[in-house]
Backbone as a chain_set.jsonl record, in Angstrom:
{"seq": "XXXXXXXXXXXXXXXXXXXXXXXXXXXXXXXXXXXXXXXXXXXXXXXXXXXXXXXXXXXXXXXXXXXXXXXXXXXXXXXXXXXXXXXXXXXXXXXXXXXXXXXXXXXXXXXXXXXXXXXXXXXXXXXXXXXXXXXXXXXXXXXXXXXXXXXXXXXXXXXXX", "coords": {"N": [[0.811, -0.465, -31.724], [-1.854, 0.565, -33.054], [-4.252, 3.04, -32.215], [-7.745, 4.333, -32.93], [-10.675, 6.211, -32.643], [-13.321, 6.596, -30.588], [-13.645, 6.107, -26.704], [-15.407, 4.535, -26.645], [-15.723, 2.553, -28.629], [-14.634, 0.076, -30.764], [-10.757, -1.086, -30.761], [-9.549, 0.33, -28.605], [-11.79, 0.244, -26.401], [-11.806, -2.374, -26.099], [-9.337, -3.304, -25.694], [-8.795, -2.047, -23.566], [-10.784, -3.001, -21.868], [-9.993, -5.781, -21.442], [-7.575, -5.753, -20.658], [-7.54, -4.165, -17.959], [-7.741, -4.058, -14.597], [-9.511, -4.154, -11.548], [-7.657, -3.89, -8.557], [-8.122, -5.005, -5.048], [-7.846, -4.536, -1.46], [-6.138, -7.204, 0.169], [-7.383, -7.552, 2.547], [-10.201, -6.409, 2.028], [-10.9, -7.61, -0.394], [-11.209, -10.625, 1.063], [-13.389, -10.017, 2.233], [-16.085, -10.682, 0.398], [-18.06, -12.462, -1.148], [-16.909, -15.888, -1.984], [-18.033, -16.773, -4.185], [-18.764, -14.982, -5.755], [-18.046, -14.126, -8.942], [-17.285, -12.183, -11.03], [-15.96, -10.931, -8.693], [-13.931, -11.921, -8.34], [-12.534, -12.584, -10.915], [-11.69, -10.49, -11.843], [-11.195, -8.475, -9.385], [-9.048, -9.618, -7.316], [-6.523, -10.106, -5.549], [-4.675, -11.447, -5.597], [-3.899, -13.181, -7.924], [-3.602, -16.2, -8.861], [-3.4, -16.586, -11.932], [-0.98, -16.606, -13.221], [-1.624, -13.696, -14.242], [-1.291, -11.622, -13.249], [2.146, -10.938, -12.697], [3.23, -9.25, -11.311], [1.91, -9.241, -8.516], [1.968, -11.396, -7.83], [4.09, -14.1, -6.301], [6.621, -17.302, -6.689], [7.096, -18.706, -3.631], [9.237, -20.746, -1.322], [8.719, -23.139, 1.191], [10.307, -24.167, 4.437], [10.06, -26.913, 4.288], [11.172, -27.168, 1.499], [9.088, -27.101, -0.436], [7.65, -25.788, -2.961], [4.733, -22.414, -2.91], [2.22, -20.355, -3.581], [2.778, -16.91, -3.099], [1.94, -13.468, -1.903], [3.057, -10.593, -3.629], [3.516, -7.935, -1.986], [2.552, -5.959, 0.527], [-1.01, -5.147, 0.559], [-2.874, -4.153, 2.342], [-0.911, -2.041, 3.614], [-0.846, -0.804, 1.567], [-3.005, 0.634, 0.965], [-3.58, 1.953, 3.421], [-1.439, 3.843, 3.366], [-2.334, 4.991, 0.84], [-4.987, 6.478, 1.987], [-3.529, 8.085, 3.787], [-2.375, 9.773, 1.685], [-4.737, 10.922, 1.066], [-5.141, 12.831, 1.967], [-3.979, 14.914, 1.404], [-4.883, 15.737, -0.838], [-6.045, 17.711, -1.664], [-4.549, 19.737, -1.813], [-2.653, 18.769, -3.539], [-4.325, 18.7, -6.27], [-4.104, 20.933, -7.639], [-1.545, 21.732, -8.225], [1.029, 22.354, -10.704], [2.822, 19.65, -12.909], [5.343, 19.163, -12.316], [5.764, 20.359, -9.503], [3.876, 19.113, -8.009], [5.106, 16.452, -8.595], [7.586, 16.548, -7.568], [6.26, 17.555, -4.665], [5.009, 14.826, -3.555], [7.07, 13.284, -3.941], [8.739, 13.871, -1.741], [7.065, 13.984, 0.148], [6.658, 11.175, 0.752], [9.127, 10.396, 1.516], [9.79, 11.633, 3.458], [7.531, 10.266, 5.664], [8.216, 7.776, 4.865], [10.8, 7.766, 6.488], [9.979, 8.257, 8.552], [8.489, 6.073, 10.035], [9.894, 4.009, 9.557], [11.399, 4.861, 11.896], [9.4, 4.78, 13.753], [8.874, 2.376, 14.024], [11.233, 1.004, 14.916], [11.181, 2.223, 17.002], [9.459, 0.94, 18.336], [10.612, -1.778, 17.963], [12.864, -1.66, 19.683], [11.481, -0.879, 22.623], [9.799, -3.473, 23.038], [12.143, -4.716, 23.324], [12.846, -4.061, 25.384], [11.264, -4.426, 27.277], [10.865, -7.268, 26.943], [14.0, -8.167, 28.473], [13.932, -7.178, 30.993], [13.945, -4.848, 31.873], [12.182, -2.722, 32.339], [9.5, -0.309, 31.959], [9.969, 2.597, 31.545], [8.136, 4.592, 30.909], [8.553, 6.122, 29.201], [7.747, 6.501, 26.043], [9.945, 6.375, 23.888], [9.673, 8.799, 21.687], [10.978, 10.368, 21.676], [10.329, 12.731, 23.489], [8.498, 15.425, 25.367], [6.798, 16.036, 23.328], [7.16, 16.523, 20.457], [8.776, 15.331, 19.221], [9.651, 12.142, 18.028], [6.706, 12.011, 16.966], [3.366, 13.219, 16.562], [2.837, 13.846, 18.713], [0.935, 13.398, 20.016], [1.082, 11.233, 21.355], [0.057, 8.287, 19.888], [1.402, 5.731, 19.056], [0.612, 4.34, 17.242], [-0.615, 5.885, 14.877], [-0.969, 6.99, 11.903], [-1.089, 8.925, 10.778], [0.139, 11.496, 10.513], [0.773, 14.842, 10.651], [3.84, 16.443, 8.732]], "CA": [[-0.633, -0.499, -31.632], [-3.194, 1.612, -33.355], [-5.807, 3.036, -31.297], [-8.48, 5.272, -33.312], [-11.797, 6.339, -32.218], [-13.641, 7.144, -29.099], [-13.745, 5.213, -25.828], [-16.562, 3.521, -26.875], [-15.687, 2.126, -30.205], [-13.763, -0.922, -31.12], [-9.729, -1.216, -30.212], [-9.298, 1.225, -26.949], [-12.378, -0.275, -25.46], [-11.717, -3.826, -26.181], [-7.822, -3.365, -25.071], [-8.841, -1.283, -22.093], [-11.566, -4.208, -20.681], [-9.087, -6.901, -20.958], [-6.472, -5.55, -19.336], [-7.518, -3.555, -17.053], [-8.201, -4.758, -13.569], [-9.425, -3.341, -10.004], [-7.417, -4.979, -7.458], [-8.61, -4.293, -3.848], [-6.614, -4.788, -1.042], [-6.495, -8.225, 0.625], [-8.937, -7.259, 3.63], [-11.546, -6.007, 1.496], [-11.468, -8.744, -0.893], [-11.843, -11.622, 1.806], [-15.276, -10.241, 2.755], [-15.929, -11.013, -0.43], [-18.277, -13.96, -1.335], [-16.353, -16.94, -2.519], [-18.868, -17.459, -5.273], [-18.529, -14.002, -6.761], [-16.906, -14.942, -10.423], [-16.653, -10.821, -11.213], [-14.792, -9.82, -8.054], [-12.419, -13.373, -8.052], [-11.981, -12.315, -11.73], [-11.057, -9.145, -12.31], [-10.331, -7.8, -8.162], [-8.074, -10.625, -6.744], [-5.033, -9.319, -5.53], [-3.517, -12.302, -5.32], [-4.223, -13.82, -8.894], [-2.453, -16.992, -9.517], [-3.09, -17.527, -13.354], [-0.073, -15.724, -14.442], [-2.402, -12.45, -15.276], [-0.516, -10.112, -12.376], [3.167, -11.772, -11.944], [3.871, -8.375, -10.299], [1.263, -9.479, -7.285], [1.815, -12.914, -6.914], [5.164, -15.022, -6.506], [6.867, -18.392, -5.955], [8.305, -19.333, -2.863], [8.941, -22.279, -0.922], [8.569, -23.392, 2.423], [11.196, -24.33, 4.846], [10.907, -28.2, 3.425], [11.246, -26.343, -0.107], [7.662, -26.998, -1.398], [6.858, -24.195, -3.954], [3.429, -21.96, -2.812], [1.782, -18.501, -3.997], [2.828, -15.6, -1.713], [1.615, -12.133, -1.766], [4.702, -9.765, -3.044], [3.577, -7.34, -1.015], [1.279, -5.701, 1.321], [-1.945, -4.315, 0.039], [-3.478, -3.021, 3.46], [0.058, -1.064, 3.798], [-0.512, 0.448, 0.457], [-4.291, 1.022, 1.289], [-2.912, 2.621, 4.024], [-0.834, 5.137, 2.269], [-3.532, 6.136, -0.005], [-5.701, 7.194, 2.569], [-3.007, 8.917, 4.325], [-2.313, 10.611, 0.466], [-6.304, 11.44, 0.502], [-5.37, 14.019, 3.167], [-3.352, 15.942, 1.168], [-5.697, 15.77, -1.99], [-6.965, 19.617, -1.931], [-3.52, 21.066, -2.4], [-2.274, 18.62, -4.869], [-5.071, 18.913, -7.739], [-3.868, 22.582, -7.712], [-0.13, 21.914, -8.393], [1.694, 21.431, -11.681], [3.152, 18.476, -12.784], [6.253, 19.142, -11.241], [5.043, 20.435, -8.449], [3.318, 17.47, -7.602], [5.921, 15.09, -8.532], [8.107, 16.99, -5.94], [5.996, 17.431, -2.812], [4.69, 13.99, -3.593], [8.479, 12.437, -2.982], [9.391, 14.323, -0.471], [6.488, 13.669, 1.822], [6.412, 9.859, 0.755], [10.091, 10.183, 1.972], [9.498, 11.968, 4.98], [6.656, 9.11, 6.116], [8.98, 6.776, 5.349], [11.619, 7.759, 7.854], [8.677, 8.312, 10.237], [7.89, 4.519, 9.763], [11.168, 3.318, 9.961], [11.797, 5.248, 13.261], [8.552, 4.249, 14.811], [9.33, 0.717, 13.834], [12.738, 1.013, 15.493], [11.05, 2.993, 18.511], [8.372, -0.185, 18.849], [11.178, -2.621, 18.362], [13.596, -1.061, 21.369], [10.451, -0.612, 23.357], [9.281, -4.552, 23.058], [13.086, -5.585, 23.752], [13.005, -3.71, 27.347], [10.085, -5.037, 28.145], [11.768, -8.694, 27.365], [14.759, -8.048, 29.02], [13.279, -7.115, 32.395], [14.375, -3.426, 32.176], [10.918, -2.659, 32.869], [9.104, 0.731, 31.469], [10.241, 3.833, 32.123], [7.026, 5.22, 30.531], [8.825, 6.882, 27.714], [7.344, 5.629, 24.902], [10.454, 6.786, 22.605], [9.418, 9.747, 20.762], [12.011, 11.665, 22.551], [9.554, 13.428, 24.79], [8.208, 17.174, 25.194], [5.296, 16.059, 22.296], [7.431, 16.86, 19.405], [10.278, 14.651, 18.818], [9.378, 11.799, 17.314], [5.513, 11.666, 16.352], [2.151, 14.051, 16.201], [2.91, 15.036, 19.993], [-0.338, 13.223, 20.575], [1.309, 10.171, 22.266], [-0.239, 7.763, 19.562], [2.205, 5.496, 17.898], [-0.539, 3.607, 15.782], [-1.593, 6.672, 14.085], [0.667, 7.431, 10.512], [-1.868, 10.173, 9.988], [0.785, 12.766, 11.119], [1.613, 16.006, 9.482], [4.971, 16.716, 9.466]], "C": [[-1.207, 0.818, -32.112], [-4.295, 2.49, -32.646], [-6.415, 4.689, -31.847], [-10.041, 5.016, -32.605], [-11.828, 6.572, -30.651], [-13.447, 5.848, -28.241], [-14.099, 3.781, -26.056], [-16.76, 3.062, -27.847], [-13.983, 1.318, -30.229], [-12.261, -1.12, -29.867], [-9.601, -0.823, -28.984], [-10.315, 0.76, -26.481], [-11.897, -1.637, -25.468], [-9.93, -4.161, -25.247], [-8.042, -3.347, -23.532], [-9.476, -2.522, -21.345], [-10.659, -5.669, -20.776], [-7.745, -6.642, -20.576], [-6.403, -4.866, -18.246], [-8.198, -4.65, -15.326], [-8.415, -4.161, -12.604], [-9.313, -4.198, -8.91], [-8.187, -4.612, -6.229], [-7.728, -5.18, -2.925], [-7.277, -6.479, -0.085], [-7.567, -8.468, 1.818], [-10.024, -7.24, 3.072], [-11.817, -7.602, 0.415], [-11.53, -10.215, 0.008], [-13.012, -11.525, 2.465], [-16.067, -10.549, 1.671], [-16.862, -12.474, -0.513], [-17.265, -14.784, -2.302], [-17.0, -16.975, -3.805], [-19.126, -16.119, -6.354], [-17.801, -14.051, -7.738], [-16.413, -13.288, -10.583], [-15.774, -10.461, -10.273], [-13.678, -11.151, -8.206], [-11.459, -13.285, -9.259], [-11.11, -11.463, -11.935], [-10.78, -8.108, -10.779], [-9.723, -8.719, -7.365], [-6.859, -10.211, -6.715], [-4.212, -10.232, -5.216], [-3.846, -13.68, -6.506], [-3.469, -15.402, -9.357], [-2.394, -18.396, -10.698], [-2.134, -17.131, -14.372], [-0.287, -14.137, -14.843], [-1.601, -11.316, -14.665], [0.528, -10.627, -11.561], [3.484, -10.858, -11.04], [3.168, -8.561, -8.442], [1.451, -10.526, -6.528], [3.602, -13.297, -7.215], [5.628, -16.256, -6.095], [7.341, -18.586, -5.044], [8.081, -20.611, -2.262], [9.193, -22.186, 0.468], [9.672, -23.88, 2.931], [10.858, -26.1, 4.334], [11.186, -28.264, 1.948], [10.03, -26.573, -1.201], [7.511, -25.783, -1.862], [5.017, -23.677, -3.277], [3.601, -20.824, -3.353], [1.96, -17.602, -2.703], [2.858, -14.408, -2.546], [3.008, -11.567, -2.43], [4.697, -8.493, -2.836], [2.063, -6.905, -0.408], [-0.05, -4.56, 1.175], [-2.648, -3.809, 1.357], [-2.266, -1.738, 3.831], [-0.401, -0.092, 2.839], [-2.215, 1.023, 0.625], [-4.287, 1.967, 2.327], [-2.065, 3.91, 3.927], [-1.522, 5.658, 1.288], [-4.504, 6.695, 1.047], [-4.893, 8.146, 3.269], [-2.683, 10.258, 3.456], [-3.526, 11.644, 0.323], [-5.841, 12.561, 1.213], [-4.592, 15.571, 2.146], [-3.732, 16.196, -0.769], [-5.844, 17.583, -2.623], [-5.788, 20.368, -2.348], [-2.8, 20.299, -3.523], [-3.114, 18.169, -6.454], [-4.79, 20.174, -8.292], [-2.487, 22.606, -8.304], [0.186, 21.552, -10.125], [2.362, 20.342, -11.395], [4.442, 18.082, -12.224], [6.49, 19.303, -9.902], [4.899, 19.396, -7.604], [3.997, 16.282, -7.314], [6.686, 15.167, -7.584], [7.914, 16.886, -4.423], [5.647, 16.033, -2.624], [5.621, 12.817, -2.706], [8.984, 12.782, -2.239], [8.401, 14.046, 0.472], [6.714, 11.977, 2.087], [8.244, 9.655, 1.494], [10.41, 10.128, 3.476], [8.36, 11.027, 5.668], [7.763, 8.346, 5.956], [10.151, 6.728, 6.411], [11.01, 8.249, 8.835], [8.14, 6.871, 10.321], [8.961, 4.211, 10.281], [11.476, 3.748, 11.511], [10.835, 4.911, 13.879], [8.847, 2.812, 14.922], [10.732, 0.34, 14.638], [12.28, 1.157, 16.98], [10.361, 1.313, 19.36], [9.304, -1.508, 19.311], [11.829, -2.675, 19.664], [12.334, -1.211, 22.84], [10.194, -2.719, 24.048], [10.937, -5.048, 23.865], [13.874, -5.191, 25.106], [12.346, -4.118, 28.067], [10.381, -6.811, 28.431], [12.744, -8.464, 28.245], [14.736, -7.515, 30.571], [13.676, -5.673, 32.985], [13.057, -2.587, 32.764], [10.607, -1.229, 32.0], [8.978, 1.696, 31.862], [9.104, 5.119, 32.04], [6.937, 6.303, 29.461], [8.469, 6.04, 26.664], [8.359, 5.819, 23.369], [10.446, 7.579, 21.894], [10.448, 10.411, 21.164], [11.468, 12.64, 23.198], [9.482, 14.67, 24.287], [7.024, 17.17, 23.682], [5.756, 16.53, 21.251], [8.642, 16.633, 18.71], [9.973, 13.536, 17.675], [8.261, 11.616, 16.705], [4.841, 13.088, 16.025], [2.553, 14.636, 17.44], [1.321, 14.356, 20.606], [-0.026, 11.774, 21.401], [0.978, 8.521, 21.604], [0.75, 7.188, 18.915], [1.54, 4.487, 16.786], [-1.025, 4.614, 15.41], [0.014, 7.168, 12.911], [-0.079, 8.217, 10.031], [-0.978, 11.402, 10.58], [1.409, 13.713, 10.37], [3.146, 16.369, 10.073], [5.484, 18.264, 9.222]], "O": [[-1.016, 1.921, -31.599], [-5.437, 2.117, -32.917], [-5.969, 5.787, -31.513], [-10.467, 3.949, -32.163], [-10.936, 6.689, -29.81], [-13.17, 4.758, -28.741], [-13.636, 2.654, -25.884], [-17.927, 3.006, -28.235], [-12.843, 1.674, -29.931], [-12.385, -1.246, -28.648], [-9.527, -1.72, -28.144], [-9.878, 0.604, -25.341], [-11.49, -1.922, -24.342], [-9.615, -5.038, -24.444], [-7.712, -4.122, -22.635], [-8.903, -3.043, -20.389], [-10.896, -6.56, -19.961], [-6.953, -7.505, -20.197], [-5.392, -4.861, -17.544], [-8.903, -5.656, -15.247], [-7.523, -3.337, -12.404], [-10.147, -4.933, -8.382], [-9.042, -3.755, -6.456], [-7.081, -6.169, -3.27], [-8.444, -6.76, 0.19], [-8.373, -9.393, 1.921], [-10.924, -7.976, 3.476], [-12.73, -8.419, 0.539], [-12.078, -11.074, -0.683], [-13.613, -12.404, 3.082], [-17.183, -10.781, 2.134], [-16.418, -13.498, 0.007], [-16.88, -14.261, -3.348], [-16.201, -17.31, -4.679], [-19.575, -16.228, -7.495], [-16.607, -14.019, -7.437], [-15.241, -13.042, -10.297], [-14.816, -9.766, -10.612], [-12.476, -10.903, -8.105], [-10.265, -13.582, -9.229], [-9.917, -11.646, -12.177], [-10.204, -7.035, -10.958], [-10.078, -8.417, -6.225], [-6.173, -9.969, -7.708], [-3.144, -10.019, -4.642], [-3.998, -14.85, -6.156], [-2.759, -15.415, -10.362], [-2.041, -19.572, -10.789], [-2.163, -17.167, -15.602], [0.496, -13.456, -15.504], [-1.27, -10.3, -15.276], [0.429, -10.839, -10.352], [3.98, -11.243, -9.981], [3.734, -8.154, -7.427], [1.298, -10.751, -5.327], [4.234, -12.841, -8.168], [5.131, -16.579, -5.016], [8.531, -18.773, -5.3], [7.155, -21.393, -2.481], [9.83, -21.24, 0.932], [10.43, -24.209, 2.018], [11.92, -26.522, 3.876], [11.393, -29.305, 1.326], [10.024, -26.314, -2.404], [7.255, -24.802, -1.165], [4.158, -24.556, -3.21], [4.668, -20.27, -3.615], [1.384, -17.652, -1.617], [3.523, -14.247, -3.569], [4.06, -11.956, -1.923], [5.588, -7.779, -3.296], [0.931, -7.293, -0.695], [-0.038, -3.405, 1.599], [-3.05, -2.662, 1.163], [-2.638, -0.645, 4.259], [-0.42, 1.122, 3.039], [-2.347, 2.17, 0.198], [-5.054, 2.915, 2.157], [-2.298, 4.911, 4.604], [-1.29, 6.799, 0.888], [-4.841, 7.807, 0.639], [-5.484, 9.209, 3.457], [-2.653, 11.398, 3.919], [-3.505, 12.74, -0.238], [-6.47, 13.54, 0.809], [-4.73, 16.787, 2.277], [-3.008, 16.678, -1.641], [-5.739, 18.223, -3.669], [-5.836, 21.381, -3.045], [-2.325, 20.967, -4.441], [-2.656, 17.544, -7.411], [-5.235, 20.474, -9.4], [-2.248, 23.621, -8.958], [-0.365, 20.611, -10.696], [2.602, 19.916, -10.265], [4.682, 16.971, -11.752], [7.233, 18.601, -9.216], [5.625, 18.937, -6.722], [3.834, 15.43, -6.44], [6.76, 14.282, -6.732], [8.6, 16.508, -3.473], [5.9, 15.686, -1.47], [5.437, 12.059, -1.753], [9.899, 12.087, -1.797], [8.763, 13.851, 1.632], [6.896, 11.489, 3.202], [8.442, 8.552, 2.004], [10.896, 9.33, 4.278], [8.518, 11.348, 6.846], [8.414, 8.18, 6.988], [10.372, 5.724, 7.088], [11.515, 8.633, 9.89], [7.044, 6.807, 10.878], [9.046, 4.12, 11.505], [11.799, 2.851, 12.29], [11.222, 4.562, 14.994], [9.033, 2.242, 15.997], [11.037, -0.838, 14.825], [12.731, 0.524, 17.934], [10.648, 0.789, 20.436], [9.147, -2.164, 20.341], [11.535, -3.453, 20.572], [12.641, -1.692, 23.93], [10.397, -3.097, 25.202], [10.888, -5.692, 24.913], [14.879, -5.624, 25.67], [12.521, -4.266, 29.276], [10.247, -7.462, 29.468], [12.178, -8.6, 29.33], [15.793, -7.556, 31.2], [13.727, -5.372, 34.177], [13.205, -1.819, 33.715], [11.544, -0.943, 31.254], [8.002, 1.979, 32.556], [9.073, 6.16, 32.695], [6.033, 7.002, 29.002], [8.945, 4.917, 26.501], [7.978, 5.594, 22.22], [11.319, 7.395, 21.045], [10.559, 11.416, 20.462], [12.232, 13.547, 23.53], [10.025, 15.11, 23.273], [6.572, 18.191, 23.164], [4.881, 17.179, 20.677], [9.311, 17.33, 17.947], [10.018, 13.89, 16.496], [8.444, 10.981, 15.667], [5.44, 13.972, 15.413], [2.671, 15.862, 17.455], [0.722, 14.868, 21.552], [-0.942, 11.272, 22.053], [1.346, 7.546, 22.26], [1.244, 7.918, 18.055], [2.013, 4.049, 15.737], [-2.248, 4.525, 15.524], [1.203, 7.463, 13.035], [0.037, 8.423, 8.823], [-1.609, 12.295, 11.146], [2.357, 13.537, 9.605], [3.549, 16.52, 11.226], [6.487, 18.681, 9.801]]}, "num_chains": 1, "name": "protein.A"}
């Protein structure tokens, strides 16, 4: 592909408005009037005319009927960009290595702060079945600085580590 001229002239605009798209995450687009043709068009995060195979996929139901399912979770990742916004101010400042660095190392470090709260929540739920009753440890490993913020919250993934 070719692409001469400015923005706003011929090829690179014409490319750019048909392929570009602004998804939004599945919350936001179900407030969404039904009858909106621009946002159903071009922000549908769950497109299923072929246009975004990476969003949508086939599966089938336990009597093996084929439906459209999600392939994955856009309030999670809506979720992780706002948690990203936090740390905005120090990475417009960084080179590009820089960046690419602290970037995967924090997205690493959240993720084994996910996984362990998710572990902590599961253990937690399967004492409370089991009639062990609640000791009132909520798992973090106690003293406010084991496993979370130290603030006792385990619905908050806004935590610096």
């Amino acid at each position: 592909m070719e692409f001469i001229g400015q923005w706003g002239e011929g090829k690179v605009l014409d490319l750019w408005c048909t392929t570009t798209r602004f998804i939004v995450d599945s919350y936001h687009y179900n407030n969404h009037s039904a009858k909106d043709t621009l946002c159903n068009t071009w922000c549908n995060p769950a497109p299923t005319d072929g246009s975004a195979p990476n969003l949508v996929i086939m599966a089938r139901d336990k009597k093996g009927n084929p439906y459209w399912k999600r392939a994955f979770n856009t309030q999670a990742c809506e979720q992780l960009n706002s948690w990203l916004g936090g740390f905005e101010s120090i990475l417009k400042c960084m080179t590009i290595g820089n960046f690419n660095w602290f970037l995967h190392t924090m997205l690493f470090y959240h993720t084994k702060y996910v996984i362990e709260k998710q572990k902590r929540k599961k253990a937690k739920a399967q004492r409370k079945n089991t009639g062990d009753g609640d000791d009132g440890d909520d798992g973090d490993g106690g003293g406010g600085g084991g496993g979370g913020d130290g603030g006792g919250d385990d619905d908050n993934l806004n935590t610096v580590y």
